PDB file of C-alpha atoms in Angstrom:
ATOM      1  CA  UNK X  12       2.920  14.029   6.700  1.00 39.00           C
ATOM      2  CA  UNK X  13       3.922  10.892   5.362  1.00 50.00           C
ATOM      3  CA  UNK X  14       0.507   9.068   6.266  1.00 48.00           C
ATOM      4  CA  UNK X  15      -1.532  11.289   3.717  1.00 47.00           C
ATOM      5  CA  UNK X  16       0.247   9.597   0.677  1.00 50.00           C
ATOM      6  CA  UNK X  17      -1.391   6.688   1.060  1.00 51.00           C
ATOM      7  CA  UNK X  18      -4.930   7.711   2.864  1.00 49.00           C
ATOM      8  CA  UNK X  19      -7.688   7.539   0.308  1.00 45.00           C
ATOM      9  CA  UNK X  20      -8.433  10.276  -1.659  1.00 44.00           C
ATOM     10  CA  UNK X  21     -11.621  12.467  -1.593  1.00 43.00           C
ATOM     11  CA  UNK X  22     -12.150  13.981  -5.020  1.00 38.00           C
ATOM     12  CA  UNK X  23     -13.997  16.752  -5.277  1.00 35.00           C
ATOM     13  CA  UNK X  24     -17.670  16.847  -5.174  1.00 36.00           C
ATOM     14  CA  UNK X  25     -17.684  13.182  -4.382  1.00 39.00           C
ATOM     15  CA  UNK X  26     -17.457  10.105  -2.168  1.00 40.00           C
ATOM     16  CA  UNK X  27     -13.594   9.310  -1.778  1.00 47.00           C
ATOM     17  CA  UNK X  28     -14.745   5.895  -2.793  1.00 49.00           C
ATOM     18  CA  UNK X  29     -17.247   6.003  -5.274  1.00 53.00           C
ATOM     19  CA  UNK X  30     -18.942   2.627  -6.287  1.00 58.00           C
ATOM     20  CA  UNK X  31     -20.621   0.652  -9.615  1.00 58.00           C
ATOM     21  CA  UNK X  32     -21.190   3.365 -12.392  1.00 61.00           C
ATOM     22  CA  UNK X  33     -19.719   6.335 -10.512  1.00 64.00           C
ATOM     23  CA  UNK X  34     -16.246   4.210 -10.507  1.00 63.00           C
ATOM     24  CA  UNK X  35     -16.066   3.091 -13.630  1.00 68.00           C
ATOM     25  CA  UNK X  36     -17.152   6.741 -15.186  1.00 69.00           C
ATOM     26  CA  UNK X  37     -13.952   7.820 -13.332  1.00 72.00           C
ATOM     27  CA  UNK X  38     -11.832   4.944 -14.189  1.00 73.00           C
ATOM     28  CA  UNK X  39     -13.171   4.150 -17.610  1.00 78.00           C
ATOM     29  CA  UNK X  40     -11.239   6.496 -19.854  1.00 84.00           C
ATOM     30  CA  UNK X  41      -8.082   5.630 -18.275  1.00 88.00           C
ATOM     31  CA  UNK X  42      -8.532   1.608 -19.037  1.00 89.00           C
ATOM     32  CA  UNK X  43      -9.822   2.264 -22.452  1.00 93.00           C
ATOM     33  CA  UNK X  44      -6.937   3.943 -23.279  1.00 94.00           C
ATOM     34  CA  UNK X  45      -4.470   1.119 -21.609  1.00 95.00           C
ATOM     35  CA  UNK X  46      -7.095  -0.901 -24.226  1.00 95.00           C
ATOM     36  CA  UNK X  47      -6.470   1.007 -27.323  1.00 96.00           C
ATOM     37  CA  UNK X  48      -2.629   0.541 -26.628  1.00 97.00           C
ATOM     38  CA  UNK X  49      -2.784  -2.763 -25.966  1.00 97.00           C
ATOM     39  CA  UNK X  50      -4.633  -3.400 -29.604  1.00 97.00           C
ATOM     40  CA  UNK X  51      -2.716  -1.119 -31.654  1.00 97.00           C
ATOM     41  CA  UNK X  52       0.389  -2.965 -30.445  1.00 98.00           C
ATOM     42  CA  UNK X  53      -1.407  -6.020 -31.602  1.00 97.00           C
ATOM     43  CA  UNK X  54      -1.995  -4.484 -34.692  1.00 96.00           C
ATOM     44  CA  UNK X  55       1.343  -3.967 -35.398  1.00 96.00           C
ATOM     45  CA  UNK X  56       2.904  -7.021 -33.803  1.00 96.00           C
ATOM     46  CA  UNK X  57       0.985  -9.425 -36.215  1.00 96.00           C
ATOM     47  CA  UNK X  58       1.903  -6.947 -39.045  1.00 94.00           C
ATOM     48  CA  UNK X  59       5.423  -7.338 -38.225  1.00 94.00           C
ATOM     49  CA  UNK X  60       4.472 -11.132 -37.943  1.00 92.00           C
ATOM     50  CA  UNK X  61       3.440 -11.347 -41.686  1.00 88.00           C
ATOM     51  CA  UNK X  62       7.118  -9.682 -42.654  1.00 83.00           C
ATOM     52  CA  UNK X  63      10.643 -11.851 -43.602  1.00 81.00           C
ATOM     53  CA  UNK X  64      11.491 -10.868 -40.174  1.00 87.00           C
ATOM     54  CA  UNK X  65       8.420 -11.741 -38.017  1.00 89.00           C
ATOM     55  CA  UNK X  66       7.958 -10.280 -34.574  1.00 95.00           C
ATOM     56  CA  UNK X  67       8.273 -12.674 -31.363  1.00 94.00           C
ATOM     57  CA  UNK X  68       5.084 -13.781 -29.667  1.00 95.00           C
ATOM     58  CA  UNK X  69       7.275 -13.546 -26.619  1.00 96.00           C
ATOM     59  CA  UNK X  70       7.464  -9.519 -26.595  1.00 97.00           C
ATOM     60  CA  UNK X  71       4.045  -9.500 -27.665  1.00 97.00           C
ATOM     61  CA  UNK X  72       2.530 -11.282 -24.842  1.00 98.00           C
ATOM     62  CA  UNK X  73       4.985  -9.172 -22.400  1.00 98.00           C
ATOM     63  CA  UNK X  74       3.080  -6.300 -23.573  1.00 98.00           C
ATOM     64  CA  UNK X  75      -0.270  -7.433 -23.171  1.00 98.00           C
ATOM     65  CA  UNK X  76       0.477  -8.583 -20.117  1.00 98.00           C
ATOM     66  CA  UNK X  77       1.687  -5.175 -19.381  1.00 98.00           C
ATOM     67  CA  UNK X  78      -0.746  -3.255 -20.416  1.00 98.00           C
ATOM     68  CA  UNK X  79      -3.205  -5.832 -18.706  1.00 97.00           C
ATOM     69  CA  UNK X  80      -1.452  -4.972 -15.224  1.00 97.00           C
ATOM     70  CA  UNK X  81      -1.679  -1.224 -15.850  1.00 96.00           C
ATOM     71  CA  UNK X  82      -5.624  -2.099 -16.529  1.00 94.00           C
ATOM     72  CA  UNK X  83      -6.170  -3.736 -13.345  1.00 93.00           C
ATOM     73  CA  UNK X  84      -4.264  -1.258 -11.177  1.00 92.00           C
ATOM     74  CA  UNK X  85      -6.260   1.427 -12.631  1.00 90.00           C
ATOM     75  CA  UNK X  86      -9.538  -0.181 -12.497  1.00 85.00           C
ATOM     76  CA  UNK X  87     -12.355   0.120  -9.399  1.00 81.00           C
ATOM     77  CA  UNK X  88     -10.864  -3.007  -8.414  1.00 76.00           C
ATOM     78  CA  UNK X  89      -8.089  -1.094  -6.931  1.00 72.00           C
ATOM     79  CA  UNK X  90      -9.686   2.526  -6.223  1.00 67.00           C
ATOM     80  CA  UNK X  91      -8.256   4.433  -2.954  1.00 58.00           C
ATOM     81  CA  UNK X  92     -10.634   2.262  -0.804  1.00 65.00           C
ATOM     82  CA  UNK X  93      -7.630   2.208   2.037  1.00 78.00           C
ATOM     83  CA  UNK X  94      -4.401   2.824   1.949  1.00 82.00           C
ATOM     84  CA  UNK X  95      -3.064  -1.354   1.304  1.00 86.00           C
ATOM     85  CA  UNK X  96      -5.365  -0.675  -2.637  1.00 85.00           C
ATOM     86  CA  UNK X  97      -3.515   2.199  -3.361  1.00 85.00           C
ATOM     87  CA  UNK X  98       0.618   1.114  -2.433  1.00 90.00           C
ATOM     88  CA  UNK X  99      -0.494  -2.129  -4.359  1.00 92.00           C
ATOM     89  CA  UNK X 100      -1.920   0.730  -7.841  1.00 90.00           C
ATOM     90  CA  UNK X 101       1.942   2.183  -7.410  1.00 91.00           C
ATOM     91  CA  UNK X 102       3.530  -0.934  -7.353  1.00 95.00           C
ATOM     92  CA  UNK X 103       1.422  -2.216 -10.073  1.00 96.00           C
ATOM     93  CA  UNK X 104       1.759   0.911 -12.420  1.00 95.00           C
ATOM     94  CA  UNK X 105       4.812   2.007 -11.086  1.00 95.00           C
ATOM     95  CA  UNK X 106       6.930  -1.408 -11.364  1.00 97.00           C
ATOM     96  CA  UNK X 107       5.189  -4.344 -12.841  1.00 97.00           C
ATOM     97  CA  UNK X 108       3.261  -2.776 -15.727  1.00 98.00           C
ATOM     98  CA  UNK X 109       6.314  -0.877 -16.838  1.00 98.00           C
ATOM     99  CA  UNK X 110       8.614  -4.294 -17.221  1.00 97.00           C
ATOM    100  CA  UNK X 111       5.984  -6.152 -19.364  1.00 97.00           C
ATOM    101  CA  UNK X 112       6.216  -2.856 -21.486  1.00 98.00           C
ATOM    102  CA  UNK X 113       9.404  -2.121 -21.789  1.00 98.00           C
ATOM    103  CA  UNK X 114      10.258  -5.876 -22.461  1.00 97.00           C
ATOM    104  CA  UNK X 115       7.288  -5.592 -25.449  1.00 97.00           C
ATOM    105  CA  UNK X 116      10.211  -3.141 -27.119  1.00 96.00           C
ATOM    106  CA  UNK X 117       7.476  -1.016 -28.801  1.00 97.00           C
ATOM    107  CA  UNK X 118      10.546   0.903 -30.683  1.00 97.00           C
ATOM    108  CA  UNK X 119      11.767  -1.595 -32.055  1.00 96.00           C
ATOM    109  CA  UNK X 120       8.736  -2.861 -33.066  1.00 96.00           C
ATOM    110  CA  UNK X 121       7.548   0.725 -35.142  1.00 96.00           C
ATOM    111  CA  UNK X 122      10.773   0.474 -36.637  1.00 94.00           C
ATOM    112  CA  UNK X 123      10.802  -2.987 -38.122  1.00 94.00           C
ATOM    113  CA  UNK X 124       7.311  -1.941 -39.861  1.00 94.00           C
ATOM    114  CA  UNK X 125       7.429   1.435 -39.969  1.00 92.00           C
ATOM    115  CA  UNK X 126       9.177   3.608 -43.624  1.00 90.00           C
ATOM    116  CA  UNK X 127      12.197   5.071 -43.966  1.00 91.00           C
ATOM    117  CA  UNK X 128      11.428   8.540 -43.091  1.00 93.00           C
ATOM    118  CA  UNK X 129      10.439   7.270 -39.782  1.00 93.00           C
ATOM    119  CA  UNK X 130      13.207   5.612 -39.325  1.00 93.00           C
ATOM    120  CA  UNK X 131      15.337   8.217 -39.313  1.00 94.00           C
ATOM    121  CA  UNK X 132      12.939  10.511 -37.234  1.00 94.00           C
ATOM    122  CA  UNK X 133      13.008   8.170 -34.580  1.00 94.00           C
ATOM    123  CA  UNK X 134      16.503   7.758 -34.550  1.00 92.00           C
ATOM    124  CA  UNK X 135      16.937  11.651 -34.643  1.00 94.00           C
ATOM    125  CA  UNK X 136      15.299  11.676 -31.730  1.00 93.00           C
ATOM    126  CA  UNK X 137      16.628   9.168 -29.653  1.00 93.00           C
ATOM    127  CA  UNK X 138      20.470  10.651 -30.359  1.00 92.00           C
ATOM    128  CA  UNK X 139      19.013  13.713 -29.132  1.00 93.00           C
ATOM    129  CA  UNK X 140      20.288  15.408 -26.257  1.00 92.00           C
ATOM    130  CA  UNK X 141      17.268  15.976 -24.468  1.00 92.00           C
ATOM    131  CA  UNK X 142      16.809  11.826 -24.571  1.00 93.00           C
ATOM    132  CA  UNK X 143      20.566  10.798 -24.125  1.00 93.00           C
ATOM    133  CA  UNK X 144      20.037  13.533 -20.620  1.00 94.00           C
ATOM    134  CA  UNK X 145      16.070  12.449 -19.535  1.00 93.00           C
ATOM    135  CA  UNK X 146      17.554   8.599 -20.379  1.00 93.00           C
ATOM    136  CA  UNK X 147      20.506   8.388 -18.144  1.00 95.00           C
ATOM    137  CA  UNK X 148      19.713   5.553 -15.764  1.00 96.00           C
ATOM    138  CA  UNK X 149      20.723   7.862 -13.186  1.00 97.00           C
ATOM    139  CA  UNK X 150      18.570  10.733 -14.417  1.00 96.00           C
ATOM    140  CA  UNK X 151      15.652   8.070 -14.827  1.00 96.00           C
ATOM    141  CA  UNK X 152      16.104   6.983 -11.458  1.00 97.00           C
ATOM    142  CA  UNK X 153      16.050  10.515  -9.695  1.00 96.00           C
ATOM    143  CA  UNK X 154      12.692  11.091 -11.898  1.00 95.00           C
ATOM    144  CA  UNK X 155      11.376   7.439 -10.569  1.00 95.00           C
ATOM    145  CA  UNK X 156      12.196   7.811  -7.095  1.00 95.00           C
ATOM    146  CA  UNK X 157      12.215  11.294  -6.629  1.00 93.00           C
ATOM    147  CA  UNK X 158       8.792  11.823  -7.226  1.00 90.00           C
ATOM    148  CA  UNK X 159       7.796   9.485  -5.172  1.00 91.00           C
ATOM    149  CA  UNK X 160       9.556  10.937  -2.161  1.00 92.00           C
ATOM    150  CA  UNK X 161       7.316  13.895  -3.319  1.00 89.00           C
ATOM    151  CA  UNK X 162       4.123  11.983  -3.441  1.00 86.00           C
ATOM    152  CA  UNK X 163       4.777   9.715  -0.476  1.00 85.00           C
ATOM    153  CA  UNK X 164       5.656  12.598   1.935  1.00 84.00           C
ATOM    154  CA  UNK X 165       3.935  15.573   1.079  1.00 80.00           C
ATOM    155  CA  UNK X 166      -0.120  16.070   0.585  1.00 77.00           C
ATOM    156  CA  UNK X 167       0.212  16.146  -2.736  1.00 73.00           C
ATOM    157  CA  UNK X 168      -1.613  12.614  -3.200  1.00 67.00           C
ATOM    158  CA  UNK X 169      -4.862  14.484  -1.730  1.00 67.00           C
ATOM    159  CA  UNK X 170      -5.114  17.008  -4.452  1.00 66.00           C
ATOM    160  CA  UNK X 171      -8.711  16.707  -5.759  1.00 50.00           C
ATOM    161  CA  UNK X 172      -8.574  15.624  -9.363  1.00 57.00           C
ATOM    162  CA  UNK X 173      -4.818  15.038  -9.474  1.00 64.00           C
ATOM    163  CA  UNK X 174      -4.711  11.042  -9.356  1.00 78.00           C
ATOM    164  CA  UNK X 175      -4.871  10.580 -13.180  1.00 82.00           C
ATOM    165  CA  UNK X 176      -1.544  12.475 -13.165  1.00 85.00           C
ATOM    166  CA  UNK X 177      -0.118  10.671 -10.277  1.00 87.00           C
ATOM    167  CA  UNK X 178      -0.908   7.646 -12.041  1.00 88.00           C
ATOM    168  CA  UNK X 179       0.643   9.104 -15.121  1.00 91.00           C
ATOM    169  CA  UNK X 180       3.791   9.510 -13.700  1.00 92.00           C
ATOM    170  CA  UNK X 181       4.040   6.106 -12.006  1.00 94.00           C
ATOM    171  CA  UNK X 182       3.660   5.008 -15.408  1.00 96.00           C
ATOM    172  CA  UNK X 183       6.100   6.996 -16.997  1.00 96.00           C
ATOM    173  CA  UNK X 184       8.457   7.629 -14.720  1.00 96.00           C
ATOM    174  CA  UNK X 185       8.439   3.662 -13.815  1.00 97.00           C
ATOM    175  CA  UNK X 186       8.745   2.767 -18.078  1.00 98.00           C
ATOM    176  CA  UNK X 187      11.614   5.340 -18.213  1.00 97.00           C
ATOM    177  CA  UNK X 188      13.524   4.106 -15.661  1.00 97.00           C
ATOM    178  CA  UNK X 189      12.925   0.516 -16.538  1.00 97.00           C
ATOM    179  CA  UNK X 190      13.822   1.037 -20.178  1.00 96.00           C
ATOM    180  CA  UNK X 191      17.140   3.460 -18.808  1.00 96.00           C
ATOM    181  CA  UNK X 192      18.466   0.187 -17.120  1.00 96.00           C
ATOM    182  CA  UNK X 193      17.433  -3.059 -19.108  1.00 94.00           C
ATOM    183  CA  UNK X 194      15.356  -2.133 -22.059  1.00 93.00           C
ATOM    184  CA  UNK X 195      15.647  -3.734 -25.281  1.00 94.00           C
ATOM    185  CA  UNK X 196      14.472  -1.025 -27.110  1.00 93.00           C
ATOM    186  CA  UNK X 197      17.405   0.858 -28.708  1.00 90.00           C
ATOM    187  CA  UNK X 198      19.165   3.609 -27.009  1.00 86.00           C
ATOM    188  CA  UNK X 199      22.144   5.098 -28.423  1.00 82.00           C
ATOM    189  CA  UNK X 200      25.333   6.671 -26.220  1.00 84.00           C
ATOM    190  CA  UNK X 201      23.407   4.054 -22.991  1.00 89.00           C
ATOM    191  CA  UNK X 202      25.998   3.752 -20.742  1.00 92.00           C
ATOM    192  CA  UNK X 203      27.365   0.330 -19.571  1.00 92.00           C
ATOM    193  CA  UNK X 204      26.415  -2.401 -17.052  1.00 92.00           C
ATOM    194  CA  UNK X 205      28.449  -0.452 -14.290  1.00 93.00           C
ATOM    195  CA  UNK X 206      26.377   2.686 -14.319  1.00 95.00           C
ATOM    196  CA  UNK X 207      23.255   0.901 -14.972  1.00 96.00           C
ATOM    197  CA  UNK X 208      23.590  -1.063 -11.995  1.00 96.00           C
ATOM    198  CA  UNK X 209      25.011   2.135  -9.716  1.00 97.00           C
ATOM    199  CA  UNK X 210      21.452   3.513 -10.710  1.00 97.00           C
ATOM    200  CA  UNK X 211      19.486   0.144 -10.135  1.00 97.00           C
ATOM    201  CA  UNK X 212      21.008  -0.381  -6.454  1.00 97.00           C
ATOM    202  CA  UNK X 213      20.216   3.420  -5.418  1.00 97.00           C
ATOM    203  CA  UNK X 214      16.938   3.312  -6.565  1.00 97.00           C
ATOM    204  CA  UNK X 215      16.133  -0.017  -5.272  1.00 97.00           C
ATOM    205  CA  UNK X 216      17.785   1.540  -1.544  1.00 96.00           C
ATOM    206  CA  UNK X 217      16.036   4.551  -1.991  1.00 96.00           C
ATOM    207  CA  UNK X 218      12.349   2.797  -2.494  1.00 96.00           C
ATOM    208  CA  UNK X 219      13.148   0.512   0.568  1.00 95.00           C
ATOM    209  CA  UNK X 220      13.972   3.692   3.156  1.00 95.00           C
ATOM    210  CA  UNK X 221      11.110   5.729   1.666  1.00 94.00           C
ATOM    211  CA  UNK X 222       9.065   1.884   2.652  1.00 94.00           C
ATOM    212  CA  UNK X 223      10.808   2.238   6.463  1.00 93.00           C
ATOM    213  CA  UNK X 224      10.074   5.988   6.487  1.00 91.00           C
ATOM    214  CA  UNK X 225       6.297   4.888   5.730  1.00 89.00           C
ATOM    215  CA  UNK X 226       6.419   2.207   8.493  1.00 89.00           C
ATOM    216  CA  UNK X 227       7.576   4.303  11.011  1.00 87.00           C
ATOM    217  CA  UNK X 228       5.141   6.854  10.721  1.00 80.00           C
ATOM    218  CA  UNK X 229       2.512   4.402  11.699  1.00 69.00           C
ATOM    219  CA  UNK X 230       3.451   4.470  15.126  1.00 61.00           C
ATOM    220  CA  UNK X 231       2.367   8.271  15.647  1.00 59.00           C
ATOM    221  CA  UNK X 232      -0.027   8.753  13.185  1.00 62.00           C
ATOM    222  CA  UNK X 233      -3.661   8.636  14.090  1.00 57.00           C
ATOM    223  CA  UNK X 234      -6.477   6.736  12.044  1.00 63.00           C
ATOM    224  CA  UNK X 235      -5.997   3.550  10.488  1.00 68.00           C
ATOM    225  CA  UNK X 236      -2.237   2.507  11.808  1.00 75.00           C
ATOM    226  CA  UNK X 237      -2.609  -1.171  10.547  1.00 79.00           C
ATOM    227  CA  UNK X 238      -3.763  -0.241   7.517  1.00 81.00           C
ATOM    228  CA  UNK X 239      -1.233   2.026   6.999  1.00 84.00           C
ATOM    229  CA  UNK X 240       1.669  -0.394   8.364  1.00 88.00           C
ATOM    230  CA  UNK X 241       0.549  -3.164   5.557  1.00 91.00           C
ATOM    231  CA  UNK X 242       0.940  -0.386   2.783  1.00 90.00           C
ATOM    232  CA  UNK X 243       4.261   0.272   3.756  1.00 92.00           C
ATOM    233  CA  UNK X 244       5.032  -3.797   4.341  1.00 93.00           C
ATOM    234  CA  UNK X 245       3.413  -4.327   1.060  1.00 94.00           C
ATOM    235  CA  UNK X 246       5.612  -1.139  -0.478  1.00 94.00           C
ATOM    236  CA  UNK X 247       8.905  -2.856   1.018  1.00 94.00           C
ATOM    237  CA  UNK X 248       8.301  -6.695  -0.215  1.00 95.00           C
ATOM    238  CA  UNK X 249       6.526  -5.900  -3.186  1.00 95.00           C
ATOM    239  CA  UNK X 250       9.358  -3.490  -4.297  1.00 95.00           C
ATOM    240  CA  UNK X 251      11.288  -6.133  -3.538  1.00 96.00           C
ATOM    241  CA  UNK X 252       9.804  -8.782  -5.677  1.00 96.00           C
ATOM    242  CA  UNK X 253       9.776  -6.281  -8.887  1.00 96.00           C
ATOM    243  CA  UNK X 254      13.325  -5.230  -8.390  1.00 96.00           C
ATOM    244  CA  UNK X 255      14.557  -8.910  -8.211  1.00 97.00           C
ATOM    245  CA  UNK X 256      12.496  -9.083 -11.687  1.00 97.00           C
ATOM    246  CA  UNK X 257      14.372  -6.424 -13.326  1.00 96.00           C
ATOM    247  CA  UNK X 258      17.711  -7.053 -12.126  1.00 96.00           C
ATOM    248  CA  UNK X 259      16.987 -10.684 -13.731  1.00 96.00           C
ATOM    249  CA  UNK X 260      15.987  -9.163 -17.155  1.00 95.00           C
ATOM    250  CA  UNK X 261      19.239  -7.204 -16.873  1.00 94.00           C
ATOM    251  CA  UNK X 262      21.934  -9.441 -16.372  1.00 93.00           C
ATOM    252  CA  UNK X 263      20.028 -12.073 -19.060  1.00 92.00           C
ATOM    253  CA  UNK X 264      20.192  -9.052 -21.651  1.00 88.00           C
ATOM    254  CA  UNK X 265      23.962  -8.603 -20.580  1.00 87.00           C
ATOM    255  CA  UNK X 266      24.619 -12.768 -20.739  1.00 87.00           C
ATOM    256  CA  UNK X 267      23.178 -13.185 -23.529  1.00 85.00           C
ATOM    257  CA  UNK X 268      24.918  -9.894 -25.046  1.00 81.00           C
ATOM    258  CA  UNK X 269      28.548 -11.118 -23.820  1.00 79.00           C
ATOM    259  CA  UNK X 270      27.817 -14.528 -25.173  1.00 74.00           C
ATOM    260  CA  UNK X 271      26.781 -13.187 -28.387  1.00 66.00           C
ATOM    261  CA  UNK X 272      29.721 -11.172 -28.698  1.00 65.00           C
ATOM    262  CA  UNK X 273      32.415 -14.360 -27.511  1.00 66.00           C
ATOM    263  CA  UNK X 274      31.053 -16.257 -30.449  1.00 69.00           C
ATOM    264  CA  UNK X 275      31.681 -13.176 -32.894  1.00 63.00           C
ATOM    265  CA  UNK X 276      27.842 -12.666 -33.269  1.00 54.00           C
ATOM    266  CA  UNK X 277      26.829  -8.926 -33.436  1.00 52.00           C
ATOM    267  CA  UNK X 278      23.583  -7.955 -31.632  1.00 51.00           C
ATOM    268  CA  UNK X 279      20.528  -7.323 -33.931  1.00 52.00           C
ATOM    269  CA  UNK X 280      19.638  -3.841 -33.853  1.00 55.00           C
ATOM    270  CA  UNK X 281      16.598  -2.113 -35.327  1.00 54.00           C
ATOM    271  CA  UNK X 282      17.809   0.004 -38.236  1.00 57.00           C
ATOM    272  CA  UNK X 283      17.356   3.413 -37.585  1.00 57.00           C
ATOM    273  CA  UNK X 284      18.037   4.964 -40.772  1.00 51.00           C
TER     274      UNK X 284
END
């Protein structure tokens, strides 16, 4: 049933929602990783900063706000207390955290410090096949929104122990998709502004019925029906709000791309060789 995806969660052997030490013992690895991240992005950033190049302070605050976001969502503050904490952890981690990363351009950012044979290994890899198939914005936006159907309407949320994969994939499957449509970061063979957008509007549809679906549900499901109606209201307008972010990002990257290109300017790229 579509209510149990956003019920809170009893994990095993414990209160579903655990308080002062208990929370942060489950919560704490996950933010100190989201920590170490966010410094050894630093790290590099002011490395890169010290180079002919430099680095702008522009991605590097997009990232720490990023990783900041992903911090919060996946702090006590927002444990499974009802089900309004835990739509606002998958918007967080599944929408907002994502664009502040994805605008940091981490690749780029390795490759402007990083050697030679990195270089090339990175580039190897992203004109793979597996990444030109797992990067389509299409592809990217069945993984996004696909799994949520699968979270959203299935038990699967309730799993004891599962929710640091669940938040996992938010992550990932929100940075792939976000990177698929409007990243910075390079990403040979990415198809044009048509597709991207073909993928952006049917994922953006698809999260808004999978917000109705949620919505209507309330009406015959027992327990906490206005709790559950603000997740889904929250799911709808807050998916809203992070899609209207995104498709900004993308048609600046495409302006400023087309204006580049009018005055006979060629895009910098990070070398990948």
């Amino acid at each position: 049933m579509t209510r149990a995806a956003v019920e809170p969660v009893p994990a095993a052997g414990h209160h579903p929602t655990p308080d002062g030490a208990d929370a942060w013992l489950q919560a704490g690895p996950q933010v100190l990783v989201v920590a170490a991240v966010a410094l050894g992005y630093l790290a590099a950033a002011l490395h890169a900063s010290a180079g002919a190049r430099g680095w702008s302070r522009w991605r590097t605050a997009a990232w720490l706000l990023g990783c900041a976001v992903a911090a919060v969502a996946l702090s006590p503050a927002l444990a499974d207390h009802d089900p309004r904490a835990h739509m606002a952890r998958h918007l967080l981690l599944g929408m907002v955290a994502p664009l502040g990363l994805v605008l940091g351009a981490p690749v780029t950012l390795v490759l402007r410090i990083a050697g030679a044979p990195v270089r090339r290994g990175i580039g190897r890899v992203l004109r793979s096949r597996p990444v030109h198939v797992l990067g389509h914005p299409l592809t990217a936006a069945l993984l996004n929104v696909g799994g949520l159907y699968a979270v959203m309407l299935t038990p699967l949320h309730r799993v004891a122990g599962a929710q640091p994969l669940l938040h996992l994939h938010y992550l990932a499957a929100g940075y792939l998709f976000t990177w698929a449509v409007a990243g910075p970061d390079p990403a040979p063979r990415r198809p044009g502004l048509g597709t991207r957008m073909v993928a952006f509007v049917l994922a953006a549809g698809a999260h808004a019925v999978l917000a109705k679906l949620l919505y209507a549900d309330t009406f015959t499901s027992a327990g906490d029906a206005g709790g559950l109606r603000a997740a889904a209201l929250l799911m709808y307008y807050g998916g809203d709000v992070a899609e209207l972010a995104l498709a900004v990002v993308l048609f600046t990257a495409w302006y400023r791309r087309r204006a580049g290109l009018a005055r006979g300017a060629h895009p910098a790229r990070a070398p990948l060789a």
